[in-house]
Amino acid sequence: MSIRHSLLSLLAEGDRHGYQLRQEFEARTGGTWPVNIGQVYTTLGRLCRDGLAEEVGKQDDGSVTYRITPAGKAEVDTWWSRPVPRAAPDRDETSIKVALALSSPGVDVLAVLETEREEILRALQAYTRAKTRIPDHPTGGELARLLVLDQQIFTAEAQARWLDHCEQRLAATTQGSAR
């Protein structure tokens, strides 16, 4: 997830301080991905260092207000116009865990698969329950939350299917080597 581009997109709408950026990010993503305030300020520091944002004032409470620069606006416009790269897929801990379990002595791979499946099913139930709390005609943050929940459900369903596939492949491989 690009916190960098997310913060730039929010700054493109107007000057904000870090806490406002954090609140707005969480509201716009339906509260699904909480972001650490330290990460917000670290990212803002890098944006300033890279000439994409600048400090424009300090409040009495010490909070700093930031503004997007023309270079930052150009970068966020480019981000909107390009697809998210798929060449280097995200590291999926479940996939890594299963792959390592296959080659680790003494690990019950089927038990690992079952443990992961149980967690995925628990998550699916939680996502589905969360969807029931969203109105039938959502707007704004509710719509964002609904779309993010839909994505999480689709991803969890795909992972559950993949775990089933792993189990079938493992069974077929075991049967083939027993002959």
Coordinates of C-alpha atoms in Angstrom, one line a residue:
M1 CA 0.0 0.0 0.0
S2 CA 1.4 3.4 -0.9
I3 CA 1.1 5.7 2.1
R4 CA 3.3 8.1 0.2
H5 CA 0.8 8.5 -2.7
S6 CA -2.2 8.3 -0.4
L7 CA -0.8 11.3 1.7
L8 CA 0.0 13.2 -1.5
S9 CA -3.5 12.7 -2.8
L10 CA -4.9 14.1 0.4
L11 CA -2.5 17.0 0.4
A12 CA -3.6 17.8 -3.2
E13 CA -7.0 18.7 -1.8
G14 CA -5.6 21.1 0.8
D15 CA -3.0 21.8 3.4
R16 CA -3.1 19.4 6.4
H17 CA -1.1 18.4 9.4
G18 CA -0.1 14.8 10.1
Y19 CA -2.9 13.9 12.5
Q20 CA -5.5 15.3 10.0
L21 CA -3.9 13.2 7.2
R22 CA -4.1 10.1 9.4
Q23 CA -7.7 10.7 10.2
E24 CA -8.7 11.4 6.6
F25 CA -6.8 8.4 5.3
E26 CA -8.6 6.1 7.7
A27 CA -12.0 7.7 7.0
R28 CA -11.5 7.4 3.2
T29 CA -10.4 3.7 3.4
G30 CA -13.4 2.9 5.6
G31 CA -11.2 2.5 8.7
T32 CA -9.9 -0.8 7.3
W33 CA -6.2 0.1 7.3
P34 CA -5.2 2.0 10.3
V35 CA -2.0 3.8 9.8
N36 CA 0.5 4.5 12.5
I37 CA 1.0 8.3 13.2
G38 CA 4.7 7.7 13.2
Q39 CA 4.6 6.3 9.7
V40 CA 2.6 9.4 8.6
Y41 CA 5.2 11.7 9.9
T42 CA 8.1 9.6 8.6
T43 CA 6.5 9.7 5.2
L44 CA 5.9 13.4 5.4
G45 CA 9.5 13.9 6.2
R46 CA 10.5 11.9 3.1
L47 CA 8.0 13.8 0.9
C48 CA 9.5 17.1 2.1
R49 CA 13.1 15.8 1.5
D50 CA 12.1 14.7 -2.0
G51 CA 10.5 18.1 -2.8
L52 CA 7.0 16.7 -3.1
A53 CA 5.6 18.4 0.0
E54 CA 6.6 21.3 2.1
E55 CA 6.0 22.6 5.6
V56 CA 3.9 25.8 5.6
G57 CA 3.3 26.6 9.2
K58 CA 3.3 25.5 12.8
Q59 CA 0.3 25.5 15.1
D60 CA 0.5 26.6 18.7
D61 CA 0.3 23.0 19.8
G62 CA 3.5 22.2 17.8
S63 CA 1.8 20.4 14.9
V64 CA 3.2 21.2 11.5
T65 CA 1.0 22.0 8.4
Y66 CA 2.1 20.5 5.1
R67 CA 1.3 21.5 1.5
I68 CA 1.8 19.6 -1.7
T69 CA 4.4 21.1 -4.2
P70 CA 3.9 21.2 -8.0
A71 CA 6.3 18.2 -8.2
G72 CA 4.1 16.4 -5.6
K73 CA 1.0 17.2 -7.6
A74 CA 2.6 15.8 -10.8
E75 CA 3.6 12.7 -8.9
V76 CA 0.1 12.0 -7.6
D77 CA -1.5 12.8 -11.0
T78 CA 0.9 10.1 -12.5
W79 CA -0.2 7.7 -9.7
W80 CA -3.8 8.2 -10.6
S81 CA -3.2 7.5 -14.2
R82 CA -1.1 4.4 -13.9
P83 CA -2.1 0.9 -12.8
V84 CA -0.6 -0.6 -9.7
P85 CA 2.3 -2.7 -10.8
R86 CA 1.7 -6.5 -10.7
A87 CA 5.2 -7.6 -11.7
A88 CA 6.4 -8.0 -8.1
P89 CA 3.5 -9.4 -6.2
D90 CA 3.0 -8.6 -2.5
R91 CA 4.7 -11.1 -0.1
D92 CA 1.9 -13.3 1.2
E93 CA 2.9 -14.7 4.6
T94 CA 0.5 -17.7 4.2
S95 CA 2.2 -18.7 0.9
I96 CA 5.6 -18.3 2.4
K97 CA 4.6 -20.4 5.4
V98 CA 3.2 -23.2 3.3
A99 CA 6.2 -23.2 1.0
L100 CA 8.6 -23.4 4.0
A101 CA 6.5 -26.1 5.8
L102 CA 6.8 -28.3 2.7
S103 CA 10.6 -28.4 3.1
S104 CA 10.9 -28.3 6.9
P105 CA 11.5 -31.6 8.6
G106 CA 8.9 -32.6 11.2
V107 CA 6.3 -30.1 10.1
D108 CA 2.8 -31.4 9.6
V109 CA 1.9 -29.6 6.4
L110 CA -1.7 -30.7 6.5
A111 CA -2.0 -29.2 10.0
V112 CA -0.5 -25.9 8.8
L113 CA -3.0 -25.8 5.9
E114 CA -5.9 -26.5 8.3
T115 CA -4.8 -23.9 10.8
E116 CA -4.6 -21.3 8.0
R117 CA -8.0 -22.4 6.6
E118 CA -9.6 -21.9 10.0
E119 CA -8.2 -18.4 10.3
I120 CA -9.4 -17.5 6.8
L121 CA -12.9 -18.8 7.6
R122 CA -12.9 -16.7 10.8
A123 CA -11.8 -13.6 8.9
L124 CA -14.5 -14.3 6.2
Q125 CA -17.2 -14.4 8.9
A126 CA -15.9 -11.2 10.5
Y127 CA -15.9 -9.4 7.1
T128 CA -19.4 -10.7 6.3
R129 CA -20.7 -9.5 9.7
A130 CA -19.1 -6.1 9.1
K131 CA -20.9 -5.8 5.8
T132 CA -24.2 -6.3 7.5
R133 CA -23.6 -3.0 9.5
I134 CA -23.3 -1.0 6.3
P135 CA -26.6 0.6 5.0
D136 CA -28.2 -0.7 1.8
H137 CA -27.3 2.6 0.0
P138 CA -23.9 3.5 1.3
T139 CA -22.2 6.8 0.6
G140 CA -18.8 8.3 1.2
G141 CA -16.8 6.4 3.9
E142 CA -19.5 3.7 4.1
L143 CA -19.1 3.0 0.4
A144 CA -15.4 2.9 0.7
R145 CA -15.7 0.5 3.7
L146 CA -18.1 -1.7 1.7
L147 CA -15.7 -1.9 -1.3
V148 CA -12.7 -2.6 0.9
L149 CA -14.7 -5.4 2.7
D150 CA -15.7 -6.8 -0.7
Q151 CA -12.0 -6.9 -1.7
Q152 CA -11.1 -8.6 1.6
I153 CA -13.8 -11.2 1.1
F154 CA -12.7 -12.0 -2.4
T155 CA -9.1 -12.2 -1.3
A156 CA -10.0 -14.5 1.6
E157 CA -12.1 -16.7 -0.7
A158 CA -9.2 -17.0 -3.1
Q159 CA -6.9 -17.9 -0.3
A160 CA -9.3 -20.6 0.9
R161 CA -9.5 -22.0 -2.6
W162 CA -5.7 -22.0 -2.9
L163 CA -5.4 -23.9 0.5
D164 CA -7.8 -26.5 -0.9
H165 CA -5.7 -26.7 -4.0
C166 CA -2.5 -27.1 -1.9
E167 CA -4.1 -30.0 0.0
Q168 CA -5.2 -31.7 -3.3
R169 CA -1.8 -31.2 -4.8
L170 CA -0.1 -32.6 -1.7
A171 CA -2.4 -35.6 -1.7
A172 CA -1.8 -36.3 -5.4
T173 CA 2.0 -35.9 -4.9
T174 CA 2.0 -38.2 -1.9
Q175 CA -0.1 -40.8 -3.8
G176 CA 2.2 -40.6 -6.8
S177 CA 5.4 -41.1 -4.7
A178 CA 3.8 -44.1 -2.9
R179 CA 3.5 -46.1 -6.1

